[in-house]
GROMACS .gro file of C-alpha atoms in nm:
model
  363
    1MET     CA    1   0.000   0.000   0.000
    2LYS     CA    2   0.107   0.356  -0.069
    3THR     CA    3   0.036   0.531   0.259
    4ASN     CA    4   0.157   0.870   0.137
    5ILE     CA    5  -0.065   0.887  -0.174
    6PRO     CA    6  -0.437   0.974  -0.160
    7PHE     CA    7  -0.683   0.686  -0.196
    8LYS     CA    8  -0.997   0.660  -0.408
    9LEU     CA    9  -1.274   0.406  -0.412
   10PHE     CA   10  -1.320   0.245  -0.750
   11ALA     CA   11  -1.630   0.405  -0.900
   12ASN     CA   12  -1.811   0.071  -0.926
   13CYS     CA   13  -1.770   0.010  -0.551
   14ILE     CA   14  -2.070   0.170  -0.380
   15LEU     CA   15  -2.108   0.208  -0.003
   16VAL     CA   16  -2.444   0.142   0.164
   17LYS     CA   17  -2.493   0.220   0.532
   18GLY     CA   18  -2.726   0.018   0.753
   19ILE     CA   19  -2.834   0.075   1.110
   20SER     CA   20  -2.569  -0.154   1.259
   21ARG     CA   21  -2.327  -0.228   0.973
   22SER     CA   22  -2.261  -0.135   0.611
   23THR     CA   23  -2.176  -0.296   0.280
   24ILE     CA   24  -1.944  -0.235  -0.013
   25CYS     CA   25  -2.127  -0.333  -0.330
   26ASP     CA   26  -1.898  -0.398  -0.625
   27LEU     CA   27  -2.137  -0.349  -0.917
   28GLN     CA   28  -1.886  -0.469  -1.175
   29ARG     CA   29  -1.800  -0.802  -1.011
   30ASN     CA   30  -2.135  -0.865  -0.837
   31ASP     CA   31  -1.949  -0.880  -0.508
   32VAL     CA   32  -2.082  -0.764  -0.171
   33ARG     CA   33  -1.877  -0.732   0.148
   34VAL     CA   34  -2.002  -0.643   0.493
   35ILE     CA   35  -1.802  -0.373   0.672
   36PRO     CA   36  -1.832  -0.192   1.008
   37ASN     CA   37  -2.013   0.140   1.011
   38ASP     CA   38  -1.690   0.293   1.142
   39LEU     CA   39  -1.519   0.203   0.815
   40TYR     CA   40  -1.812   0.341   0.615
   41ASP     CA   41  -1.781   0.675   0.797
   42LEU     CA   42  -1.404   0.677   0.755
   43LEU     CA   43  -1.432   0.626   0.379
   44ILE     CA   44  -1.711   0.880   0.328
   45GLU     CA   45  -1.536   1.148   0.530
   46ASN     CA   46  -1.180   1.094   0.411
   47GLU     CA   47  -1.177   0.978   0.049
   48GLY     CA   48  -0.901   1.165  -0.131
   49LYS     CA   49  -0.673   1.179   0.173
   50THR     CA   50  -0.363   0.970   0.237
   51ILE     CA   51  -0.350   0.698   0.501
   52ILE     CA   52  -0.088   0.901   0.686
   53GLU     CA   53  -0.323   1.200   0.696
   54ILE     CA   54  -0.610   0.985   0.820
   55LYS     CA   55  -0.400   0.841   1.100
   56GLU     CA   56  -0.304   1.192   1.206
   57LEU     CA   57  -0.670   1.300   1.210
   58TYR     CA   58  -0.726   1.031   1.475
   59GLU     CA   59  -0.411   1.140   1.660
   60ASN     CA   60  -0.244   0.806   1.572
   61LYS     CA   61  -0.457   0.630   1.835
   62PHE     CA   62  -0.602   0.377   1.589
   63ASP     CA   63  -0.312   0.319   1.348
   64ASP     CA   64  -0.337  -0.062   1.362
   65ILE     CA   65  -0.711  -0.063   1.292
   66ILE     CA   66  -0.675   0.190   1.009
   67GLU     CA   67  -0.397  -0.014   0.851
   68GLU     CA   68  -0.606  -0.332   0.879
   69TYR     CA   69  -0.902  -0.157   0.718
   70PHE     CA   70  -0.702  -0.027   0.425
   71GLN     CA   71  -0.518  -0.353   0.372
   72PHE     CA   72  -0.856  -0.524   0.340
   73LEU     CA   73  -0.976  -0.260   0.092
   74TYR     CA   74  -0.658  -0.277  -0.115
   75ASP     CA   75  -0.637  -0.657  -0.119
   76ASN     CA   76  -0.997  -0.678  -0.244
   77GLU     CA   77  -0.942  -0.407  -0.506
   78PHE     CA   78  -1.199  -0.170  -0.364
   79ILE     CA   79  -0.954   0.121  -0.358
   80PHE     CA   80  -0.658   0.252  -0.556
   81PHE     CA   81  -0.401   0.523  -0.491
   82THR     CA   82  -0.357   0.833  -0.706
   83LYS     CA   83  -0.244   1.193  -0.680
   84GLN     CA   84  -0.502   1.291  -0.944
   85THR     CA   85  -0.815   1.229  -0.740
   86THR     CA   86  -1.025   1.488  -0.923
   87ILE     CA   87  -1.009   1.316  -1.263
   88PHE     CA   88  -1.202   1.008  -1.144
   89PRO     CA   89  -1.572   1.102  -1.123
   90LYS     CA   90  -1.838   0.914  -0.933
   91LEU     CA   91  -2.074   0.689  -1.125
   92SER     CA   92  -2.417   0.833  -1.188
   93MET     CA   93  -2.682   0.660  -0.978
   94ASP     CA   94  -2.960   0.768  -1.214
   95TRP     CA   95  -3.180   0.500  -1.369
   96SER     CA   96  -3.382   0.515  -1.688
   97ASP     CA   97  -3.556   0.280  -1.928
   98SER     CA   98  -3.722   0.380  -2.252
   99ALA     CA   99  -3.984   0.104  -2.223
  100ILE     CA  100  -4.323   0.203  -2.087
  101ILE     CA  101  -4.354  -0.147  -1.939
  102ASN     CA  102  -4.030  -0.342  -1.927
  103ASN     CA  103  -4.149  -0.666  -1.768
  104SER     CA  104  -4.472  -0.857  -1.730
  105ILE     CA  105  -4.609  -1.165  -1.554
  106ILE     CA  106  -4.890  -1.370  -1.705
  107ASP     CA  107  -5.049  -1.636  -1.484
  108ILE     CA  108  -5.257  -1.923  -1.621
  109ASP     CA  109  -5.433  -2.214  -1.456
  110GLU     CA  110  -5.667  -2.490  -1.569
  111ASN     CA  111  -5.962  -2.245  -1.582
  112SER     CA  112  -5.795  -1.947  -1.751
  113ASN     CA  113  -5.976  -1.846  -2.069
  114TYR     CA  114  -5.884  -1.481  -2.130
  115ASP     CA  115  -5.732  -1.361  -2.459
  116ILE     CA  116  -5.357  -1.391  -2.404
  117VAL     CA  117  -5.261  -1.307  -2.763
  118ASN     CA  118  -5.443  -0.975  -2.732
  119ILE     CA  119  -5.241  -0.902  -2.418
  120LEU     CA  120  -4.916  -0.985  -2.600
  121LYS     CA  121  -5.007  -0.744  -2.880
  122GLN     CA  122  -5.067  -0.467  -2.627
  123LEU     CA  123  -4.745  -0.543  -2.439
  124ASN     CA  124  -4.565  -0.501  -2.769
  125THR     CA  125  -4.697  -0.146  -2.809
  126LEU     CA  126  -4.569  -0.075  -2.455
  127HIS     CA  127  -4.221  -0.203  -2.553
  128CYS     CA  128  -4.220  -0.482  -2.295
  129ARG     CA  129  -3.892  -0.678  -2.314
  130HIS     CA  130  -3.928  -0.953  -2.055
  131LEU     CA  131  -4.217  -1.192  -1.998
  132GLU     CA  132  -4.271  -1.447  -1.723
  133ILE     CA  133  -4.540  -1.711  -1.779
  134ARG     CA  134  -4.649  -1.902  -1.470
  135ASN     CA  135  -4.860  -2.216  -1.457
  136PHE     CA  136  -4.928  -2.340  -1.102
  137ASN     CA  137  -5.141  -2.650  -1.154
  138ASN     CA  138  -5.182  -2.885  -1.451
  139ALA     CA  139  -4.937  -2.773  -1.718
  140ARG     CA  140  -5.126  -2.616  -2.009
  141VAL     CA  141  -4.856  -2.667  -2.266
  142ASN     CA  142  -5.097  -2.589  -2.551
  143ILE     CA  143  -5.137  -2.233  -2.420
  144LEU     CA  144  -4.764  -2.201  -2.361
  145GLU     CA  145  -4.696  -2.309  -2.718
  146ASP     CA  146  -4.956  -2.063  -2.851
  147ILE     CA  147  -4.783  -1.782  -2.663
  148LEU     CA  148  -4.437  -1.881  -2.783
  149SER     CA  149  -4.555  -1.933  -3.141
  150PHE     CA  150  -4.706  -1.584  -3.147
  151LEU     CA  151  -4.380  -1.436  -3.020
  152ASN     CA  152  -4.186  -1.626  -3.284
  153GLU     CA  153  -4.409  -1.519  -3.568
  154SER     CA  154  -4.457  -1.155  -3.471
  155GLU     CA  155  -4.214  -0.864  -3.452
  156SER     CA  156  -4.239  -0.863  -3.074
  157THR     CA  157  -4.034  -0.640  -2.846
  158ILE     CA  158  -4.017  -0.925  -2.592
  159GLN     CA  159  -3.657  -1.046  -2.585
  160SER     CA  160  -3.663  -1.304  -2.306
  161VAL     CA  161  -3.921  -1.542  -2.164
  162GLU     CA  162  -3.927  -1.734  -1.836
  163ILE     CA  163  -4.162  -2.026  -1.782
  164LEU     CA  164  -4.275  -2.173  -1.451
  165LEU     CA  165  -4.473  -2.497  -1.471
  166PRO     CA  166  -4.530  -2.818  -1.275
  167PHE     CA  167  -4.359  -3.146  -1.354
  168PHE     CA  168  -4.550  -3.390  -1.575
  169LYS     CA  169  -4.469  -3.728  -1.723
  170ASP     CA  170  -4.332  -3.625  -2.063
  171ILE     CA  171  -4.192  -3.284  -1.968
  172GLU     CA  172  -3.836  -3.360  -2.079
  173GLU     CA  173  -3.959  -3.454  -2.426
  174TRP     CA  174  -4.168  -3.137  -2.435
  175ILE     CA  175  -3.871  -2.920  -2.341
  176THR     CA  176  -3.665  -3.088  -2.612
  177SER     CA  177  -3.940  -3.018  -2.866
  178ILE     CA  178  -3.950  -2.643  -2.792
  179LYS     CA  179  -3.586  -2.561  -2.724
  180ASP     CA  180  -3.493  -2.502  -3.088
  181LYS     CA  181  -3.831  -2.365  -3.191
  182PHE     CA  182  -3.865  -2.090  -2.930
  183LEU     CA  183  -3.529  -1.920  -2.890
  184ARG     CA  184  -3.662  -1.636  -2.670
  185VAL     CA  185  -3.713  -1.880  -2.382
  186ASP     CA  186  -3.410  -1.836  -2.157
  187PHE     CA  187  -3.529  -1.992  -1.830
  188ILE     CA  188  -3.760  -2.283  -1.749
  189ARG     CA  189  -3.832  -2.374  -1.387
  190VAL     CA  190  -4.002  -2.709  -1.335
  191PHE     CA  191  -4.141  -2.749  -0.984
  192LYS     CA  192  -4.275  -3.045  -0.790
  193SER     CA  193  -4.015  -3.251  -0.972
  194PRO     CA  194  -3.905  -3.592  -0.836
  195PHE     CA  195  -3.546  -3.466  -0.852
  196ASN     CA  196  -3.340  -3.146  -0.820
  197GLN     CA  197  -3.124  -3.057  -1.118
  198ASN     CA  198  -2.975  -2.749  -1.284
  199ARG     CA  199  -2.903  -2.754  -1.656
  200VAL     CA  200  -2.705  -2.455  -1.771
  201PRO     CA  201  -2.733  -2.317  -2.125
  202ASN     CA  202  -2.514  -2.491  -2.384
  203LYS     CA  203  -2.482  -2.535  -2.760
  204ASP     CA  204  -2.783  -2.769  -2.761
  205CYS     CA  205  -3.015  -2.555  -2.549
  206LYS     CA  206  -3.013  -2.177  -2.497
  207ALA     CA  207  -3.237  -2.192  -2.189
  208HIS     CA  208  -3.134  -2.246  -1.829
  209ILE     CA  209  -3.351  -2.531  -1.702
  210MET     CA  210  -3.410  -2.594  -1.333
  211PHE     CA  211  -3.588  -2.896  -1.190
  212THR     CA  212  -3.682  -2.853  -0.825
  213LYS     CA  213  -3.869  -3.067  -0.573
  214GLN     CA  214  -4.011  -2.747  -0.428
  215ASN     CA  215  -4.383  -2.692  -0.479
  216TYR     CA  216  -4.533  -2.358  -0.586
  217ILE     CA  217  -4.901  -2.399  -0.508
  218SER     CA  218  -5.016  -2.059  -0.636
  219GLU     CA  219  -4.930  -1.690  -0.658
  220LEU     CA  220  -4.931  -1.697  -0.275
  221CYS     CA  221  -4.575  -1.833  -0.299
  222CYS     CA  222  -4.444  -1.499  -0.426
  223GLY     CA  223  -4.263  -1.234  -0.226
  224LYS     CA  224  -4.002  -1.431  -0.032
  225ILE     CA  225  -3.692  -1.232   0.058
  226SER     CA  226  -3.369  -1.431   0.061
  227GLN     CA  227  -2.995  -1.384   0.027
  228LYS     CA  228  -3.017  -1.622  -0.267
  229PHE     CA  229  -3.190  -1.347  -0.463
  230PHE     CA  230  -2.934  -1.073  -0.388
  231SER     CA  231  -2.788  -0.916  -0.701
  232ALA     CA  232  -2.520  -0.647  -0.709
  233ASN     CA  233  -2.521  -0.514  -1.062
  234MET     CA  234  -2.545  -0.160  -1.193
  235LYS     CA  235  -2.891  -0.182  -1.347
  236ALA     CA  236  -3.065  -0.347  -1.051
  237PHE     CA  237  -2.881  -0.135  -0.792
  238THR     CA  238  -2.962   0.200  -0.949
  239GLU     CA  239  -3.323   0.098  -1.011
  240SER     CA  240  -3.354   0.006  -0.643
  241MET     CA  241  -3.213   0.343  -0.539
  242ASN     CA  242  -3.473   0.529  -0.744
  243TYR     CA  243  -3.775   0.300  -0.779
  244ASN     CA  244  -3.936  -0.015  -0.646
  245SER     CA  245  -3.705  -0.308  -0.712
  246CYS     CA  246  -3.990  -0.547  -0.795
  247LEU     CA  247  -4.281  -0.350  -0.937
  248ASN     CA  248  -4.126  -0.063  -1.131
  249LYS     CA  249  -4.254  -0.066  -1.491
  250LYS     CA  250  -4.424  -0.402  -1.431
  251LEU     CA  251  -4.772  -0.501  -1.543
  252SER     CA  252  -4.925  -0.841  -1.472
  253ILE     CA  253  -5.229  -1.050  -1.556
  254ASP     CA  254  -5.359  -1.288  -1.292
  255LYS     CA  255  -5.505  -1.633  -1.365
  256ASN     CA  256  -5.853  -1.484  -1.403
  257GLY     CA  257  -5.739  -1.228  -1.659
  258ILE     CA  258  -5.744  -0.933  -1.416
  259ILE     CA  259  -5.485  -0.660  -1.472
  260LYS     CA  260  -5.266  -0.599  -1.168
  261ASN     CA  261  -4.925  -0.466  -1.067
  262CYS     CA  262  -4.846  -0.823  -0.957
  263PRO     CA  263  -5.073  -1.130  -0.965
  264SER     CA  264  -5.034  -1.163  -0.587
  265MET     CA  265  -5.170  -0.817  -0.513
  266GLN     CA  266  -5.519  -0.742  -0.389
  267ASN     CA  267  -5.602  -0.450  -0.617
  268GLY     CA  268  -5.717  -0.519  -0.972
  269TYR     CA  269  -5.772  -0.274  -1.258
  270GLY     CA  270  -6.031  -0.456  -1.464
  271SER     CA  271  -6.048  -0.752  -1.699
  272SER     CA  272  -5.784  -0.769  -1.970
  273ASP     CA  273  -6.060  -0.864  -2.215
  274SER     CA  274  -6.240  -0.531  -2.168
  275VAL     CA  275  -5.980  -0.280  -2.040
  276ARG     CA  276  -5.681  -0.157  -2.241
  277LEU     CA  277  -5.340  -0.190  -2.077
  278GLU     CA  278  -5.256   0.158  -2.201
  279ASP     CA  279  -5.545   0.302  -2.001
  280VAL     CA  280  -5.438   0.116  -1.685
  281ILE     CA  281  -5.084   0.255  -1.687
  282SER     CA  282  -5.229   0.605  -1.722
  283ASP     CA  283  -5.393   0.554  -1.382
  284SER     CA  284  -5.180   0.712  -1.109
  285ASN     CA  285  -5.310   0.456  -0.860
  286PHE     CA  286  -5.147   0.185  -1.070
  287THR     CA  287  -4.810   0.358  -1.120
  288LYS     CA  288  -4.762   0.520  -0.777
  289ILE     CA  289  -4.627   0.194  -0.633
  290TRP     CA  290  -4.342   0.206  -0.885
  291ASN     CA  291  -4.186   0.487  -0.680
  292ILE     CA  292  -4.176   0.308  -0.344
  293SER     CA  293  -3.800   0.259  -0.318
  294LYS     CA  294  -3.626   0.075  -0.035
  295ASP     CA  295  -3.525   0.405   0.125
  296LYS     CA  296  -3.896   0.469   0.190
  297ILE     CA  297  -3.985   0.130   0.338
  298SER     CA  298  -3.988   0.071   0.714
  299VAL     CA  299  -3.697  -0.146   0.833
  300CYS     CA  300  -3.568  -0.182   0.475
  301LYS     CA  301  -3.435   0.174   0.486
  302ASP     CA  302  -3.212   0.067   0.778
  303CYS     CA  303  -3.082  -0.245   0.603
  304GLU     CA  304  -2.732  -0.267   0.458
  305PHE     CA  305  -2.859  -0.501   0.183
  306ARG     CA  306  -3.149  -0.284   0.069
  307HIS     CA  307  -3.023  -0.200  -0.280
  308ILE     CA  308  -2.921  -0.553  -0.377
  309CYS     CA  309  -3.243  -0.710  -0.247
  310THR     CA  310  -3.583  -0.776  -0.399
  311ASP     CA  311  -3.903  -0.631  -0.257
  312CYS     CA  312  -4.268  -0.725  -0.215
  313ARG     CA  313  -4.563  -0.490  -0.182
  314ALA     CA  314  -4.817  -0.771  -0.215
  315TYR     CA  315  -4.752  -0.911   0.133
  316THR     CA  316  -4.637  -0.668   0.401
  317GLU     CA  317  -4.611  -0.692   0.779
  318ASN     CA  318  -4.880  -0.427   0.812
  319PRO     CA  319  -5.136  -0.469   0.532
  320GLU     CA  320  -5.268  -0.118   0.599
  321ASP     CA  321  -4.927   0.047   0.549
  322GLU     CA  322  -4.795   0.063   0.191
  323PHE     CA  323  -4.448   0.141   0.330
  324SER     CA  324  -4.437  -0.161   0.562
  325LYS     CA  325  -4.157  -0.418   0.555
  326PRO     CA  326  -4.211  -0.725   0.330
  327LEU     CA  327  -4.394  -0.991   0.529
  328LYS     CA  328  -4.176  -1.272   0.394
  329CYS     CA  329  -3.847  -1.119   0.505
  330GLY     CA  330  -3.683  -1.280   0.809
  331TYR     CA  331  -3.384  -1.044   0.833
  332ASN     CA  332  -3.335  -0.804   1.124
  333PRO     CA  333  -3.085  -0.528   1.031
  334LYS     CA  334  -3.050  -0.430   1.396
  335THR     CA  335  -2.922  -0.773   1.503
  336ASN     CA  336  -2.794  -0.886   1.158
  337GLU     CA  337  -2.974  -1.217   1.205
  338TRP     CA  338  -3.196  -1.417   0.970
  339SER     CA  339  -3.493  -1.613   1.098
  340ASP     CA  340  -3.785  -1.807   0.948
  341TRP     CA  341  -4.050  -1.545   0.867
  342SER     CA  342  -4.326  -1.808   0.858
  343THR     CA  343  -4.284  -1.906   1.224
  344ASN     CA  344  -4.250  -1.555   1.365
  345PRO     CA  345  -4.545  -1.503   1.605
  346LEU     CA  346  -4.540  -1.129   1.532
  347LYS     CA  347  -4.638  -1.203   1.172
  348GLU     CA  348  -4.934  -1.430   1.247
  349LYS     CA  349  -5.195  -1.157   1.202
  350ALA     CA  350  -5.065  -1.061   0.857
  351ILE     CA  351  -5.031  -1.427   0.755
  352SER     CA  352  -5.396  -1.476   0.843
  353PHE     CA  353  -5.499  -1.155   0.662
  354TYR     CA  354  -5.341  -1.276   0.337
  355ASN     CA  355  -5.457  -1.639   0.384
  356LEU     CA  356  -5.098  -1.758   0.364
  357GLN     CA  357  -5.139  -2.050   0.603
  358ALA     CA  358  -5.093  -2.302   0.321
  359VAL     CA  359  -4.750  -2.169   0.221
  360THR     CA  360  -4.626  -2.158   0.581
  361GLU     CA  361  -4.703  -2.523   0.650
  362LYS     CA  362  -4.397  -2.746   0.665
  363PRO     CA  363  -4.394  -3.056   0.442
   0.00000   0.00000   0.00000
């Protein structure tokens, strides 16, 4: 380390302060490290100074700790040393997307009979790029194939498609039959499978295919907060800083054909067979939830992981408070401990309100 040359954080390394500890989020390498709040404060207050100067500011009482901190930062390539500190600007934390709707969820079940092709045509005019199709009971592969065929044959703006469907006897043959035909499919999750298996994309199949023994009984399964879903990349991080990390620019259709922000949410905005999507997104009641960022949500705003985490406004700890913490989050930023949200007695009232008893039962 060069203790007599000023230090700078690499621009892609963003500091996030929580109530009891902080994180360094490396948005280039998708790397997240937990650090003490003391180190966060030291970096914020002293970037552009030399290590020698920083030691002197603390009257050389904490030289060993300061050296340990900076050795950690240097070894992990979070900082560099330069005399030209002013020529390295900060990254902009602005977020923008030209699409009116950039992602959509369409749910179908054995009774769904709404006009999905009409929805796809409207999503195209809204420049939607990502589509998730979810089937929670008997797999309706005929509808899935109709959707994928339409996307293949039309000049659709949708670039990627995820499919969620239950395991059935000939599913492997079905996947083989569609993998070359429908190249926009990039992820297929097969649940209630007799085995767990991950198949990564290769020359024979573009899609990532996951078989899981886990069961997704309905849209009630949505909204779980987990470290497994953390993502430290520039696009997701900046969106989280400015907008809702789950619902921003999202429009969904539930299994009954009702237009919603998310299929799990209570509020609906009419039947997709009689209401235009364009009219729904002009409704401020529909779009206001897009602006509920993590810095506005109770508890989340004190969490060191808030900008690499997902969010859920469908199920909250206080159903009457739109800024309440996600119900299915078991993390406490004050104690830095994770617990099982489904067994927390303080959440029982909300679990009952949302009728989530079925998804909290242990197999």
